[in-house]
Coordinates of C-alpha atoms and ligand atoms in Angstrom, one line a residue:
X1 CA 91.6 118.2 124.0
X2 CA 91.6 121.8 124.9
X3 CA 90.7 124.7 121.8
X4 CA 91.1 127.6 121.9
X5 CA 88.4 129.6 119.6
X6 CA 89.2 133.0 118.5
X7 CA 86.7 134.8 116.1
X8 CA 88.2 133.9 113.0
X9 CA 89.9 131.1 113.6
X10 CA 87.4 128.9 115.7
X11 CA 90.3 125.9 116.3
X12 CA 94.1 126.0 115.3
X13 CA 93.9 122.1 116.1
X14 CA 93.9 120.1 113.2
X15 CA 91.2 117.4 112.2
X16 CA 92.8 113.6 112.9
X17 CA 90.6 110.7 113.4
X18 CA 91.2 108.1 116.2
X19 CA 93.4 106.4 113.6
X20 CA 95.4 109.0 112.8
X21 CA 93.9 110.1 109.6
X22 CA 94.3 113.8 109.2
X23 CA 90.9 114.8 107.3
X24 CA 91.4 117.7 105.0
X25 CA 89.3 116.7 102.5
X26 CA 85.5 118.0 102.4
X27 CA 83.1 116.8 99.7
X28 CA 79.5 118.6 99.2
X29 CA 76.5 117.4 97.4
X30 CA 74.7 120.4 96.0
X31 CA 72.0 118.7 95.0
X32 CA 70.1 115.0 94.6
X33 CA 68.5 115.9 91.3
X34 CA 70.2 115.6 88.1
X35 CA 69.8 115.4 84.4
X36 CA 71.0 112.0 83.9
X37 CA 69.6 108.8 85.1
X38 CA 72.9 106.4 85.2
X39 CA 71.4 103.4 86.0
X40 CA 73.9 102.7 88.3
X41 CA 72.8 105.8 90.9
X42 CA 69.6 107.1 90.2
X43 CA 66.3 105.0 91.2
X44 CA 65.1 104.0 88.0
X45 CA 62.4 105.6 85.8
X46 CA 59.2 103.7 86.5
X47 CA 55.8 104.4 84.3
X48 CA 53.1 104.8 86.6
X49 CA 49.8 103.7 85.7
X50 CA 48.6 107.2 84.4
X51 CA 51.9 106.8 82.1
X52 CA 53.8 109.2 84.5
X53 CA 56.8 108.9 84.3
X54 CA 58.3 109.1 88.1
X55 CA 61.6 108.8 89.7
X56 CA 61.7 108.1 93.2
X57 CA 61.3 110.9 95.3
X58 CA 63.8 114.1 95.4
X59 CA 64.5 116.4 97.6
X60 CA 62.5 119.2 98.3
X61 CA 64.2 122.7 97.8
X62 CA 63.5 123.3 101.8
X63 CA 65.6 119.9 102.6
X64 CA 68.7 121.2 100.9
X65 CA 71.0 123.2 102.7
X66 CA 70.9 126.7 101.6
X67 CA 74.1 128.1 100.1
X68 CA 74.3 130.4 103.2
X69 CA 74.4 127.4 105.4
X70 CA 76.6 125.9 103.0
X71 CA 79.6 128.6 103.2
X72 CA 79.0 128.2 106.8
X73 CA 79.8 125.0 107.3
X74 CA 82.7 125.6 104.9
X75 CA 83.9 128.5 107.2
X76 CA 83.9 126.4 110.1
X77 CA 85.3 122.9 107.8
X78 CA 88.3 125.6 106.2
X79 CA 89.0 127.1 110.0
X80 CA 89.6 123.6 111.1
X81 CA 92.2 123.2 108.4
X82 CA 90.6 121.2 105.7
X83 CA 91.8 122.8 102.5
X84 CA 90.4 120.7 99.7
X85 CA 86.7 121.1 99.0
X86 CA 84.5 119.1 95.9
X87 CA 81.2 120.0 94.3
X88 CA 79.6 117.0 93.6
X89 CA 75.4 115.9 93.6
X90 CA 73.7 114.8 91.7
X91 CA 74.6 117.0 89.3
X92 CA 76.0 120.3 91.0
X93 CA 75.8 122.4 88.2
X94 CA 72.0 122.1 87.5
X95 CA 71.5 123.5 90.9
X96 CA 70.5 127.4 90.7
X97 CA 72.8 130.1 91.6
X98 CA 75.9 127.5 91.3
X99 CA 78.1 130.2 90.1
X100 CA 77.8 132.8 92.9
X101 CA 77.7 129.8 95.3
X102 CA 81.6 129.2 93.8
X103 CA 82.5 132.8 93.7
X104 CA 81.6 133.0 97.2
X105 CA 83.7 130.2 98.3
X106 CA 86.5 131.4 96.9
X107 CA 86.6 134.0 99.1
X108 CA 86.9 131.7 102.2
X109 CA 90.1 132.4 103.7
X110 CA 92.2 129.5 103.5
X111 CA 90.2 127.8 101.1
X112 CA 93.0 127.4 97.7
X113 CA 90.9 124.8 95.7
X114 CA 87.6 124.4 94.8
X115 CA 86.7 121.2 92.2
X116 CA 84.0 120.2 90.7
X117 CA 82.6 116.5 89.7
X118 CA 79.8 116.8 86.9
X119 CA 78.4 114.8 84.1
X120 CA 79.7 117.0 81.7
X121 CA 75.9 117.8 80.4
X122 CA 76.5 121.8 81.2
X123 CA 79.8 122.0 80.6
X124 CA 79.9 123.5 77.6
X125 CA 77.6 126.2 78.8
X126 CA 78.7 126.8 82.1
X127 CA 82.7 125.9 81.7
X128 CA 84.4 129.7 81.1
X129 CA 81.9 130.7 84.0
X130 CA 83.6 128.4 85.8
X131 CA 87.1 129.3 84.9
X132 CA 86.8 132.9 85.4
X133 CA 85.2 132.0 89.2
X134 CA 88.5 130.5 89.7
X135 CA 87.7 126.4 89.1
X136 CA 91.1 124.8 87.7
X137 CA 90.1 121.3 87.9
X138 CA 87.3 119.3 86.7
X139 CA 86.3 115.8 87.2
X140 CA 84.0 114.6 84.6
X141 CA 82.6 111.1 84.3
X142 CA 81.9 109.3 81.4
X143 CA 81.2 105.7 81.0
X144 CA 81.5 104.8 77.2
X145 CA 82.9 106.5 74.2
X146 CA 79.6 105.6 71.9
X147 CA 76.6 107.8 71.4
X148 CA 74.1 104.9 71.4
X149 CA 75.5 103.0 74.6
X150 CA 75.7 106.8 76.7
X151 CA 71.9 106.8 76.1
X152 CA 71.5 103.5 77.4
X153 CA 73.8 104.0 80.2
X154 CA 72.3 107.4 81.5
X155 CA 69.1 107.1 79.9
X156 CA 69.1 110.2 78.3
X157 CA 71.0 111.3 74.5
X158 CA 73.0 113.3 75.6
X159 CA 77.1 112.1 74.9
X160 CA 77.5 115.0 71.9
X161 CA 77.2 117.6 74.4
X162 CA 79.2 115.8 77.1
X163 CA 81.9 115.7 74.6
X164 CA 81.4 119.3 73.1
X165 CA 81.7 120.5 76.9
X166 CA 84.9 118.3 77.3
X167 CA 86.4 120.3 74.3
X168 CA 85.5 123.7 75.3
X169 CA 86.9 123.2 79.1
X170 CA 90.2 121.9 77.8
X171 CA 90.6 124.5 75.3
X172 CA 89.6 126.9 78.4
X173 CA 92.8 125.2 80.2
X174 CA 90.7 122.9 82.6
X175 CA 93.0 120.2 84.3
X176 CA 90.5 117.2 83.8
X177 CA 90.2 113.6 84.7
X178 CA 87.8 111.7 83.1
X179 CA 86.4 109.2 85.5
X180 CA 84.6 105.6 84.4
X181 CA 82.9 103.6 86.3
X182 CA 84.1 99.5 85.0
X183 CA 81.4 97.9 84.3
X184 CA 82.1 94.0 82.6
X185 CA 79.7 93.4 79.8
X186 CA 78.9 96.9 79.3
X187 CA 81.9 99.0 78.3
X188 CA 84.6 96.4 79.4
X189 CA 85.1 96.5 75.1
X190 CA 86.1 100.5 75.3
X191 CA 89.0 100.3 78.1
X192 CA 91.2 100.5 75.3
X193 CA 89.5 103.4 73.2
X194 CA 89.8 105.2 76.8
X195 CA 93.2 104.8 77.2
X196 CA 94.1 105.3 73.5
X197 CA 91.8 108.7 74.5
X198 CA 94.4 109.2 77.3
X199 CA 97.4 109.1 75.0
X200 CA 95.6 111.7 72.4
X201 CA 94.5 114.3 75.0
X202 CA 95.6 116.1 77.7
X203 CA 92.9 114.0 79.8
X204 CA 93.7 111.9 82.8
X205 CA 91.7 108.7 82.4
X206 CA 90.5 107.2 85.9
X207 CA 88.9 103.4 86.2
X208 CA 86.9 103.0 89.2
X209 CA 85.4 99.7 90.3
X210 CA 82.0 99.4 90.1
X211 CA 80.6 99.6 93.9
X212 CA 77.6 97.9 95.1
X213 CA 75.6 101.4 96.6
X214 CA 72.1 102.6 96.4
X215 CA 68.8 101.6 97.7
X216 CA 68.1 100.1 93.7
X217 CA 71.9 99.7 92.9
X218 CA 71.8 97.5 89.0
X219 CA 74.8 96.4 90.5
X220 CA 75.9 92.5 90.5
X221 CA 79.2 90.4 90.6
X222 CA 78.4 89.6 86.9
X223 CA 79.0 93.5 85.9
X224 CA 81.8 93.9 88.8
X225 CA 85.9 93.9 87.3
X226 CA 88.6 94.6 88.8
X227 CA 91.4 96.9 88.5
X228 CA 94.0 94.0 88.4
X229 CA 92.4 92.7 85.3
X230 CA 91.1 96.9 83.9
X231 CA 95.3 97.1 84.4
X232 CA 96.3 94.4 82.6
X233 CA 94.3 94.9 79.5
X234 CA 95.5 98.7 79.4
X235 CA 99.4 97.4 79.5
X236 CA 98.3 96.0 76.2
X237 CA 98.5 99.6 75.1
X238 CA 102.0 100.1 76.4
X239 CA 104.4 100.6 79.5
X240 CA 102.9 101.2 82.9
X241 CA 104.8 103.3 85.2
X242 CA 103.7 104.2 88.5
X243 CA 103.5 107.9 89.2
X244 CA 105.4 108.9 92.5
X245 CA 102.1 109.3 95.0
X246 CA 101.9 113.0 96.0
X247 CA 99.9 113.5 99.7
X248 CA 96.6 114.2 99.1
X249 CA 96.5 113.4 95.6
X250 CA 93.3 110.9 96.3
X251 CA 92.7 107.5 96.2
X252 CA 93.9 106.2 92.5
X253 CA 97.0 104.6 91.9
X254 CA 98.1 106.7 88.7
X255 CA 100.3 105.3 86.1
X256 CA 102.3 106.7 83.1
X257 CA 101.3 104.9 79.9
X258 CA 103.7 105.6 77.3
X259 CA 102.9 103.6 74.0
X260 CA 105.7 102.6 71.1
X261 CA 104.8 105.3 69.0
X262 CA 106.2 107.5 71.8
X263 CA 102.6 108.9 73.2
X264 CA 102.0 109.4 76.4
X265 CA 99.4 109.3 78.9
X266 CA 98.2 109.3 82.3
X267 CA 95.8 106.8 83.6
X268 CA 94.6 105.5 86.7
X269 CA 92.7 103.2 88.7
X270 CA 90.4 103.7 91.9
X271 CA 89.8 100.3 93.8
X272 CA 87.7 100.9 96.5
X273 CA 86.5 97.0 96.4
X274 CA 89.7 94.9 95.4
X275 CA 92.6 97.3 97.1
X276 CA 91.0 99.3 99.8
X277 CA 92.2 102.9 100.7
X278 CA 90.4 103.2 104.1
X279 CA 93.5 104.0 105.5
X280 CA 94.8 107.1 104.1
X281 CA 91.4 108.5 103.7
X282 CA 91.5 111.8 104.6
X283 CA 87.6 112.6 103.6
X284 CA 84.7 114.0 105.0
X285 CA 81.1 114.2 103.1
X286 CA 78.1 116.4 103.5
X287 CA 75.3 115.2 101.8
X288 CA 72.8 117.1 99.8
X289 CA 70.4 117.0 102.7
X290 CA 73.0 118.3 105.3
X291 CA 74.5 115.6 106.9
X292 CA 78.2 115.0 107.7
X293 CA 79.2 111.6 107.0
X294 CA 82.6 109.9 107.3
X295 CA 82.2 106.9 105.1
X296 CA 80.5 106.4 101.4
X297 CA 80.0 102.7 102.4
X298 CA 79.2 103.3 105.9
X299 CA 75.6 104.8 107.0
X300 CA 76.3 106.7 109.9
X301 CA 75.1 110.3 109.6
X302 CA 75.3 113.1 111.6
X303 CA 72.0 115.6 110.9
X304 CA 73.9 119.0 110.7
X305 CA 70.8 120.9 109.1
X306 CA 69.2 120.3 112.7
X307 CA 71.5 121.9 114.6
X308 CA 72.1 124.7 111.8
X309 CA 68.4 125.7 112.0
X310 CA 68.0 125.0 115.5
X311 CA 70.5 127.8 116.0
X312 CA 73.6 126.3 117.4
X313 CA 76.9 128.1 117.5
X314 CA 80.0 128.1 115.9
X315 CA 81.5 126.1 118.3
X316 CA 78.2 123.7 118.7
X317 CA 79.3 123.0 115.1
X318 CA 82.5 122.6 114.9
X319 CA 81.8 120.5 118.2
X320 CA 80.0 118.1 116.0
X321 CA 81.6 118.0 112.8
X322 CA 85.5 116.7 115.3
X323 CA 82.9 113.9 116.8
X324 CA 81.7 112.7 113.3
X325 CA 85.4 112.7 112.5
X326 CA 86.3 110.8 115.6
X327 CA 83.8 108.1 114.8
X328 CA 85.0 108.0 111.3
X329 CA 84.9 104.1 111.2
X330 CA 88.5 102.7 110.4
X331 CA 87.4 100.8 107.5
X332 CA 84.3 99.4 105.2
X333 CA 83.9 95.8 104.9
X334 CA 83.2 95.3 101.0
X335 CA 85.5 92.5 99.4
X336 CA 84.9 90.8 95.9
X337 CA 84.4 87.6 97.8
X338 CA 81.1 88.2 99.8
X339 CA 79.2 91.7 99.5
X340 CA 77.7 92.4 102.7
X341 CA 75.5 95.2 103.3
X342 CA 76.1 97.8 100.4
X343 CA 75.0 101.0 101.4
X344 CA 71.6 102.4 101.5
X345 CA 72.3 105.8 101.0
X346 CA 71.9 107.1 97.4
X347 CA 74.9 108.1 95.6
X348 CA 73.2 111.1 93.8
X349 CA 72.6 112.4 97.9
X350 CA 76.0 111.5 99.3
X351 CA 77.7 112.6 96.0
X352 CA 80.2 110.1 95.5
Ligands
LIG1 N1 76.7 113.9 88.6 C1 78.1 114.0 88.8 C2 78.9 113.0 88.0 O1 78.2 112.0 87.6 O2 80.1 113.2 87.8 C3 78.5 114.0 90.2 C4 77.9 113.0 91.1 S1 78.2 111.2 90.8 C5 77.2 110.4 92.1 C6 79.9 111.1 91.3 C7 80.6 109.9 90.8 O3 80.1 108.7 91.4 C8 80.5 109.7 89.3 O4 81.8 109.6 88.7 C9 79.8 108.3 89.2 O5 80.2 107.6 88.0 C10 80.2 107.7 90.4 N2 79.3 106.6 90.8 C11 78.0 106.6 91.0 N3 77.5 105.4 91.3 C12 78.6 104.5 91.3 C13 78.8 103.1 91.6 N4 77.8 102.3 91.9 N5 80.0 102.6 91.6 C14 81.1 103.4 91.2 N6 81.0 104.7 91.0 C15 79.7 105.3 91.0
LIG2 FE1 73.6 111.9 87.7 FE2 76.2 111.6 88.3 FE3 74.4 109.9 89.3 FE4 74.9 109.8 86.7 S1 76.3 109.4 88.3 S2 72.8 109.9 87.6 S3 75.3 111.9 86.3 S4 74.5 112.0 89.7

């Protein structure tokens, strides 16, 4: 296909996969570290025999792509037509110098939207920094409604603060979906409080299937549910009406519940396992060690941070970043019959 690359505006051509999947989509993880340990992502906290307490290894500072390198590959991503861009990690906002990173995307050209995924844990601190930067939509995750069960799911105390920070960004006029991970056995019991949560507040209330990732995923079939069966216990709660799907609007199949007391409330559910998306994914990741990848449940990488520091060009880069695109695979072969091969990449590196 020929480009043409002007200074500015490196390709006019937009970014479609071999199966026609136009990728607009870009997802960055900031950072590996974070200051939660949900058993479900992080390797676990072992004791070491010196009583040290250890957590696998992170990433060293060096290994992360610096926020220059960052808002290059942005540049390049936003001059290629992808418009949509998510912070995500580990836990973006406890990497330094987050707030200037975000002022200084938004003044990418062509770049409308930047969101942020996070824990909630800094919200409250960090939430009308965010706002004024220009941040209208916030994805927060949180797995249980009780204090005691938060500290066992994320090994550390912190769900007040979660939940202060929640406050704060709503009253700052944050759109926010609240996203939690299913888990049977664990905070199957809450669904309900969650949606009843989604009738009460202004918060859109996402169920996402528990997926079988990391190199010491806790996850099982025992834990796994479905959305079929999430659904059906919400409907308890009142009417489900499909929302009309609006391009780009991501991979949950949102629903209206309205309840007989005339409350309403929007909830959703993301099934990467029962109902695959694969084929209006329109995603690209870049993990927190600087490599593209097309797929959260497929390995392949493409090292980007080598080429960066080994001083390729604009159009080196761009060069690489339509290949990984082209190889996007079409699909991932998870099913709720037979796991095969979760992914070995950590979640807190790819980001989700
Ligand atoms: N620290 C931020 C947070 O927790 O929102 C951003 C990174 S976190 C890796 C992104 C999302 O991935 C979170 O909503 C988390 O619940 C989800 N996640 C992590 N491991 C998962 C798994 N095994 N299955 C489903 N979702 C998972
Ligand atoms: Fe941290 Fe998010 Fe992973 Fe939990 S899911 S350990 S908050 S990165």
């Amino acid at each position: 296909m020929h480009q043409h690359m002007t200074k500015n505006n490196v390709s006019a051509t937009r970014l479609v996969d071999q199966f026609s999947r136009t990728i607009t989509y870009l997802r960055l993880s900031l950072t590996d570290r974070c200051n939660l340990r949900c058993l479900y992502c992080m390797p676990q906290e072992e004791i070491d025999r010196h009583d040290q307490v250890k957590t696998g290894r992170f990433l060293e500072h060096s290994e992360l792509l610096s926020y220059e390198e960052l808002l290059r590959v942005v540049r390049l991503a936003v001059s290629l037509g992808m418009n949509k861009l998510r912070l995500t990690g580990g836990e973006p906002l406890v990497r330094k110098g987050v707030l200037d990173f975000i002022q200084a995307l938004f003044q990418i050209d062509g770049l409308s939207e930047v969101r942020l995924t996070t824990n909630g844990v800094l919200l409250e601190e960090y939430a009308s920094r965010l706002f004024q930067a220009g941040v209208r939509q916030l994805n927060v995750s949180l797995d249980t409604l009780e204090e005691e069960k938060f500290a066992r799911i994320t090994g550390r105390s912190y769900f007040d603060k979660v939940w202060r920070g929640l406050f704060a960004a709503k009253e700052l006029g944050f759109k926010i979906k609240i996203n939690v991970v299913a888990m049977r056995g664990i905070n199957d019991d809450e669904f309900l409080d969650f949606g009843r949560l989604a009738l009460r507040e202004p918060f859109q209330v996402r169920f996402i299937e528990f997926m079988p990732v990391g190199e010491k995923s806790s996850w099982d079939r025992q834990h796994f549910i479905g959305s079929d069966e999430i659904m059906e216990r919400i409907a308890s709660l009142g009417t489900l009406t499909p929302f009309k799907k609006r391009h780009g609007e991501g991979p949950a199949r949102m629903f209206e519940l309205s309840a007989p007391d005339g409350q309403r409330g929007a909830v959703g559910f993301i099934s990467p396992i029962s109902h695959h998306f694969c084929d209006q994914c329109n995603r690209l990741r870049l993990t927190s060690e600087g490599r593209l990848r097309a797929c959260l449940l497929n390995d392949r990488e493409t090292d980007l941070k080598r080429l960066l520091r080994g001083g390729a060009s604009d159009e080196e880069l761009v060069a690489e970043i339509r290949q990984t695109i082209l190889d996007k695979p079409q699909g991932h072969s998870l099913n709720t019959a037979v796991v095969r091969q979760p992914c070995s990449g950590q979640m807190s590196r790819i980001g989700g």
